[in-house]
PDB file of C-alpha atoms in Angstrom:
ATOM      1  CA  PRO A  26       0.013  -0.001   0.024  1.00 65.00           C
ATOM      2  CA  ASP A  27       2.142   2.985   1.168  1.00 83.00           C
ATOM      3  CA  LEU A  28       5.395   1.024   1.072  1.00 83.00           C
ATOM      4  CA  SER A  29       7.703   0.479  -1.885  1.00 83.00           C
ATOM      5  CA  ILE A  30      11.045  -1.251  -2.035  1.00 83.00           C
ATOM      6  CA  LEU A  31      13.681   0.971  -3.670  1.00 85.00           C
ATOM      7  CA  ASP A  32      16.692  -1.333  -3.148  1.00 88.00           C
ATOM      8  CA  SER A  33      17.093  -4.752  -1.535  1.00 86.00           C
ATOM      9  CA  ALA A  34      19.343  -5.183   1.590  1.00 86.00           C
ATOM     10  CA  VAL A  35      22.849  -6.647   1.081  1.00 86.00           C
ATOM     11  CA  ALA A  36      25.291  -7.654   3.937  1.00 85.00           C
ATOM     12  CA  PRO A  37      28.443  -5.549   4.029  1.00 82.00           C
ATOM     13  CA  LEU A  38      31.498  -7.164   2.615  1.00 83.00           C
ATOM     14  CA  HIS A  39      33.970  -5.137   4.777  1.00 79.00           C
ATOM     15  CA  PRO A  40      33.624  -3.847   8.333  1.00 73.00           C
ATOM     16  CA  SER A  41      33.156  -0.097   8.724  1.00 79.00           C
ATOM     17  CA  LYS A  42      36.126  -0.031  11.250  1.00 81.00           C
ATOM     18  CA  TYR A  43      38.760  -2.660  12.036  1.00 80.00           C
ATOM     19  CA  THR A  44      39.032  -2.505  15.887  1.00 84.00           C
ATOM     20  CA  ALA A  45      40.746  -5.834  16.684  1.00 87.00           C
ATOM     21  CA  PRO A  46      44.285  -4.303  17.261  1.00 90.00           C
ATOM     22  CA  ARG A  47      42.866  -1.506  19.395  1.00 91.00           C
ATOM     23  CA  LEU A  48      40.815  -4.038  21.444  1.00 93.00           C
ATOM     24  CA  MET A  49      43.921  -6.393  21.915  1.00 95.00           C
ATOM     25  CA  ALA A  50      46.054  -3.429  22.935  1.00 96.00           C
ATOM     26  CA  MET A  51      43.538  -2.284  25.468  1.00 97.00           C
ATOM     27  CA  ALA A  52      43.104  -5.828  26.878  1.00 97.00           C
ATOM     28  CA  ILE A  53      46.883  -6.249  27.239  1.00 97.00           C
ATOM     29  CA  LEU A  54      47.253  -2.836  28.953  1.00 97.00           C
ATOM     30  CA  GLY A  55      44.241  -3.404  31.150  1.00 97.00           C
ATOM     31  CA  GLY A  56      45.540  -6.915  32.175  1.00 97.00           C
ATOM     32  CA  LEU A  57      49.028  -5.496  32.903  1.00 97.00           C
ATOM     33  CA  GLY A  58      47.596  -2.547  34.917  1.00 97.00           C
ATOM     34  CA  ALA A  59      45.390  -4.896  36.915  1.00 97.00           C
ATOM     35  CA  ALA A  60      48.254  -7.275  37.644  1.00 97.00           C
ATOM     36  CA  ILE A  61      50.538  -4.331  38.821  1.00 97.00           C
ATOM     37  CA  ALA A  62      47.725  -3.011  40.998  1.00 97.00           C
ATOM     38  CA  LEU A  63      47.051  -6.342  42.517  1.00 97.00           C
ATOM     39  CA  ALA A  64      50.843  -6.909  43.232  1.00 95.00           C
ATOM     40  CA  LEU A  65      51.047  -3.467  44.927  1.00 94.00           C
ATOM     41  CA  LEU A  66      47.917  -4.235  46.956  1.00 95.00           C
ATOM     42  CA  LEU A  67      49.169  -7.593  48.119  1.00 93.00           C
ATOM     43  CA  ASP A  68      52.524  -5.991  49.051  1.00 87.00           C
ATOM     44  CA  MET A  69      50.848  -3.277  51.129  1.00 88.00           C
ATOM     45  CA  ILE A  70      48.518  -5.815  52.829  1.00 91.00           C
ATOM     46  CA  ASP A  71      51.445  -8.273  53.673  1.00 86.00           C
ATOM     47  CA  ARG A  72      52.701  -7.448  57.197  1.00 82.00           C
ATOM     48  CA  ARG A  73      55.726  -9.768  57.040  1.00 81.00           C
ATOM     49  CA  ILE A  74      59.199  -8.241  56.853  1.00 79.00           C
ATOM     50  CA  ARG A  75      60.646  -8.879  53.341  1.00 79.00           C
ATOM     51  CA  TYR A  76      62.992  -6.068  52.714  1.00 79.00           C
ATOM     52  CA  SER A  77      65.868  -4.640  54.635  1.00 81.00           C
ATOM     53  CA  GLU A  78      64.358  -1.119  54.371  1.00 84.00           C
ATOM     54  CA  GLN A  79      61.393  -2.366  56.418  1.00 83.00           C
ATOM     55  CA  VAL A  80      63.677  -3.221  59.277  1.00 83.00           C
ATOM     56  CA  THR A  81      65.562   0.083  59.266  1.00 86.00           C
ATOM     57  CA  ASN A  82      62.615   2.397  58.501  1.00 87.00           C
ATOM     58  CA  GLU A  83      59.552   0.751  60.118  1.00 84.00           C
ATOM     59  CA  LEU A  84      61.284  -0.935  63.129  1.00 84.00           C
ATOM     60  CA  GLY A  85      64.071   1.503  63.573  1.00 85.00           C
ATOM     61  CA  LEU A  86      66.635  -1.258  63.928  1.00 82.00           C
ATOM     62  CA  ALA A  87      70.128  -1.383  62.539  1.00 81.00           C
ATOM     63  CA  ILE A  88      71.225  -4.255  60.330  1.00 81.00           C
ATOM     64  CA  ALA A  89      74.414  -5.786  61.465  1.00 80.00           C
ATOM     65  CA  ALA A  90      74.901  -8.011  58.412  1.00 81.00           C
ATOM     66  CA  ALA A  91      73.074  -9.722  55.706  1.00 79.00           C
ATOM     67  CA  ILE A  92      73.534 -13.480  55.181  1.00 80.00           C
ATOM     68  CA  PRO A  93      72.916 -14.440  51.650  1.00 78.00           C
ATOM     69  CA  ARG A  94      70.232 -16.949  50.771  1.00 75.00           C
ATOM     70  CA  PHE A  95      71.612 -20.009  49.013  1.00 69.00           C
ATOM     71  CA  PRO A  96      69.780 -22.767  47.051  1.00 66.00           C
ATOM     72  CA  LYS A  97      68.376 -25.697  49.018  1.00 68.00           C
ATOM     73  CA  GLY A  98      71.415 -27.913  48.048  1.00 67.00           C
ATOM     74  CA  GLY A  99      73.645 -25.492  49.938  1.00 67.00           C
ATOM     75  CA  VAL A 100      76.762 -23.676  48.901  1.00 67.00           C
ATOM     76  CA  SER A 101      78.565 -25.192  45.901  1.00 67.00           C
ATOM     77  CA  ALA A 102      82.133 -26.207  46.861  1.00 69.00           C
ATOM     78  CA  ARG A 103      83.074 -25.507  43.318  1.00 74.00           C
ATOM     79  CA  SER A 104      81.975 -21.851  43.405  1.00 73.00           C
ATOM     80  CA  PRO A 105      84.664 -19.727  45.085  1.00 79.00           C
ATOM     81  CA  GLU A 106      82.338 -16.662  44.711  1.00 80.00           C
ATOM     82  CA  GLN A 107      79.599 -18.316  46.875  1.00 77.00           C
ATOM     83  CA  ILE A 108      82.126 -19.409  49.451  1.00 79.00           C
ATOM     84  CA  ALA A 109      83.755 -16.036  49.617  1.00 83.00           C
ATOM     85  CA  HIS A 110      80.387 -14.329  49.872  1.00 82.00           C
ATOM     86  CA  LEU A 111      79.297 -16.597  52.694  1.00 82.00           C
ATOM     87  CA  VAL A 112      82.559 -16.257  54.640  1.00 84.00           C
ATOM     88  CA  GLU A 113      82.596 -12.467  54.297  1.00 86.00           C
ATOM     89  CA  SER A 114      79.007 -12.143  55.507  1.00 86.00           C
ATOM     90  CA  PHE A 115      79.796 -13.989  58.654  1.00 86.00           C
ATOM     91  CA  ARG A 116      82.981 -12.039  59.221  1.00 89.00           C
ATOM     92  CA  THR A 117      81.019  -8.803  58.835  1.00 87.00           C
ATOM     93  CA  LEU A 118      78.392 -10.091  61.335  1.00 87.00           C
ATOM     94  CA  ARG A 119      81.199 -11.113  63.760  1.00 88.00           C
ATOM     95  CA  MET A 120      82.825  -7.678  63.516  1.00 89.00           C
ATOM     96  CA  HIS A 121      79.533  -5.875  64.218  1.00 87.00           C
ATOM     97  CA  VAL A 122      78.781  -8.118  67.138  1.00 86.00           C
ATOM     98  CA  ARG A 123      82.307  -7.828  68.433  1.00 87.00           C
ATOM     99  CA  HIS A 124      82.207  -4.026  68.325  1.00 85.00           C
ATOM    100  CA  ALA A 125      78.703  -3.764  69.757  1.00 83.00           C
ATOM    101  CA  CYS A 126      79.409  -5.937  72.889  1.00 80.00           C
ATOM    102  CA  GLU A 127      82.059  -6.108  75.592  1.00 81.00           C
ATOM    103  CA  PRO A 128      83.641  -9.460  76.287  1.00 80.00           C
ATOM    104  CA  PRO A 129      82.410 -11.975  77.210  1.00 84.00           C
ATOM    105  CA  ILE A 130      79.986 -11.935  74.377  1.00 83.00           C
ATOM    106  CA  THR A 131      76.634 -13.792  74.678  1.00 85.00           C
ATOM    107  CA  ILE A 132      74.375 -13.998  71.667  1.00 83.00           C
ATOM    108  CA  ALA A 133      70.998 -15.758  71.105  1.00 84.00           C
ATOM    109  CA  ILE A 134      69.979 -16.570  67.685  1.00 83.00           C
ATOM    110  CA  SER A 135      66.234 -16.997  67.104  1.00 80.00           C
ATOM    111  CA  SER A 136      63.534 -16.844  64.470  1.00 77.00           C
ATOM    112  CA  PRO A 137      59.812 -17.266  64.358  1.00 75.00           C
ATOM    113  CA  SER A 138      59.581 -20.538  62.439  1.00 76.00           C
ATOM    114  CA  PRO A 139      61.452 -23.760  61.942  1.00 77.00           C
ATOM    115  CA  GLY A 140      63.718 -24.039  58.873  1.00 76.00           C
ATOM    116  CA  ASP A 141      64.838 -20.309  58.903  1.00 77.00           C
ATOM    117  CA  GLY A 142      68.466 -21.220  59.359  1.00 78.00           C
ATOM    118  CA  LYS A 143      69.110 -20.584  63.001  1.00 80.00           C
ATOM    119  CA  SER A 144      71.507 -23.635  63.309  1.00 81.00           C
ATOM    120  CA  PHE A 145      73.258 -22.574  60.113  1.00 82.00           C
ATOM    121  CA  VAL A 146      73.819 -19.049  61.301  1.00 85.00           C
ATOM    122  CA  ALA A 147      74.779 -20.132  64.831  1.00 85.00           C
ATOM    123  CA  ALA A 148      77.320 -22.628  63.629  1.00 85.00           C
ATOM    124  CA  ASN A 149      78.969 -20.444  60.963  1.00 85.00           C
ATOM    125  CA  LEU A 150      79.103 -17.418  63.382  1.00 87.00           C
ATOM    126  CA  ALA A 151      80.673 -19.711  66.101  1.00 87.00           C
ATOM    127  CA  MET A 152      83.263 -20.959  63.586  1.00 86.00           C
ATOM    128  CA  SER A 153      83.919 -17.280  62.557  1.00 88.00           C
ATOM    129  CA  PHE A 154      84.593 -16.251  66.223  1.00 87.00           C
ATOM    130  CA  ALA A 155      86.807 -19.370  66.741  1.00 86.00           C
ATOM    131  CA  ASP A 156      88.746 -18.632  63.514  1.00 86.00           C
ATOM    132  CA  ALA A 157      89.357 -15.016  64.763  1.00 85.00           C
ATOM    133  CA  GLY A 158      90.970 -16.450  67.913  1.00 85.00           C
ATOM    134  CA  PHE A 159      88.076 -16.263  70.348  1.00 86.00           C
ATOM    135  CA  ARG A 160      87.402 -19.206  72.718  1.00 86.00           C
ATOM    136  CA  THR A 161      83.856 -20.046  71.595  1.00 85.00           C
ATOM    137  CA  VAL A 162      81.131 -22.276  73.199  1.00 85.00           C
ATOM    138  CA  LEU A 163      78.116 -22.911  71.036  1.00 84.00           C
ATOM    139  CA  VAL A 164      75.025 -24.082  72.915  1.00 83.00           C
ATOM    140  CA  ASP A 165      72.152 -25.527  70.940  1.00 81.00           C
ATOM    141  CA  GLY A 166      69.071 -24.424  72.809  1.00 78.00           C
ATOM    142  CA  ASP A 167      66.593 -26.141  70.527  1.00 77.00           C
ATOM    143  CA  THR A 168      65.570 -29.060  72.709  1.00 72.00           C
ATOM    144  CA  ARG A 169      63.185 -30.537  70.220  1.00 74.00           C
ATOM    145  CA  ARG A 170      64.963 -30.349  66.912  1.00 75.00           C
ATOM    146  CA  GLY A 171      68.592 -29.558  67.758  1.00 75.00           C
ATOM    147  CA  MET A 172      70.795 -29.825  64.598  1.00 76.00           C
ATOM    148  CA  VAL A 173      74.153 -28.346  65.719  1.00 77.00           C
ATOM    149  CA  HIS A 174      75.623 -31.700  66.705  1.00 76.00           C
ATOM    150  CA  GLU A 175      75.014 -32.935  63.102  1.00 71.00           C
ATOM    151  CA  VAL A 176      76.750 -29.847  61.628  1.00 76.00           C
ATOM    152  CA  PHE A 177      79.902 -30.768  63.575  1.00 76.00           C
ATOM    153  CA  GLY A 178      79.679 -34.614  63.128  1.00 75.00           C
ATOM    154  CA  LEU A 179      78.992 -35.304  66.827  1.00 75.00           C
ATOM    155  CA  GLY A 180      76.761 -37.960  68.189  1.00 73.00           C
ATOM    156  CA  MET A 181      73.584 -37.380  70.129  1.00 75.00           C
ATOM    157  CA  GLY A 182      74.351 -37.533  73.811  1.00 72.00           C
ATOM    158  CA  SER A 183      73.615 -35.627  77.002  1.00 74.00           C
ATOM    159  CA  GLY A 184      72.838 -32.084  76.442  1.00 75.00           C
ATOM    160  CA  LEU A 185      71.314 -28.947  77.706  1.00 77.00           C
ATOM    161  CA  THR A 186      68.162 -30.546  79.054  1.00 76.00           C
ATOM    162  CA  GLU A 187      70.017 -33.084  81.132  1.00 77.00           C
ATOM    163  CA  PHE A 188      72.348 -30.432  82.500  1.00 81.00           C
ATOM    164  CA  LEU A 189      69.444 -28.079  83.492  1.00 83.00           C
ATOM    165  CA  SER A 190      67.646 -30.975  85.199  1.00 83.00           C
ATOM    166  CA  GLY A 191      70.791 -31.812  87.225  1.00 84.00           C
ATOM    167  CA  ARG A 192      71.288 -35.291  85.850  1.00 86.00           C
ATOM    168  CA  VAL A 193      74.740 -34.630  84.306  1.00 83.00           C
ATOM    169  CA  ASP A 194      77.685 -32.341  85.147  1.00 83.00           C
ATOM    170  CA  PHE A 195      78.800 -29.410  82.906  1.00 80.00           C
ATOM    171  CA  SER A 196      81.907 -31.253  81.866  1.00 78.00           C
ATOM    172  CA  GLN A 197      79.744 -34.140  80.503  1.00 79.00           C
ATOM    173  CA  ILE A 198      77.897 -31.978  78.032  1.00 78.00           C
ATOM    174  CA  VAL A 199      80.780 -29.862  76.541  1.00 80.00           C
ATOM    175  CA  HIS A 200      82.349 -31.498  73.461  1.00 76.00           C
ATOM    176  CA  GLU A 201      85.397 -30.408  71.592  1.00 78.00           C
ATOM    177  CA  THR A 202      85.034 -30.067  67.807  1.00 77.00           C
ATOM    178  CA  THR A 203      87.602 -30.239  64.959  1.00 76.00           C
ATOM    179  CA  HIS A 204      87.740 -26.498  64.946  1.00 75.00           C
ATOM    180  CA  ASP A 205      90.309 -24.945  67.249  1.00 76.00           C
ATOM    181  CA  ARG A 206      88.855 -22.878  70.084  1.00 76.00           C
ATOM    182  CA  LEU A 207      85.258 -24.017  69.447  1.00 75.00           C
ATOM    183  CA  SER A 208      83.345 -26.281  71.797  1.00 75.00           C
ATOM    184  CA  LEU A 209      79.723 -27.478  71.828  1.00 71.00           C
TER     185      LEU A 209
END
């Protein structure tokens, strides 16, 4: 009646705009921005101490030395750089402790969780003091999972718990090691 077809409809052969590169770029930039924002948010929420700046700025403590973190397998005997780095870090720690305290020096090494390296630090610091000529006694105060005797190749015997309970004498719990001037 009042309607007439002038031209029949045909599907377009080409899109009016090619937006795929722009959409891909926006998706990549948006994902990268979201990942960075999430990482910063998680870092701000995390209350654990992860950086040396947190110790000095937030806690107001001085850092005596930094012991490097090594792979699970330990220090490679074939890598002189790793060995030198390890030895120098304990020498630095020994020097800071030595100049901060008057003899006789008494140190307690502790951490909040098992496996943090307390025995490793204690044994190497004790060897560093012994190598510097100090008469050193290393006491393993971990009565449940003590590892120091294994580090020095000593057998399990009477220890701190037996001494404190009065079952053994002091001379029965002190053991000489292969390192001069170091006893356990």
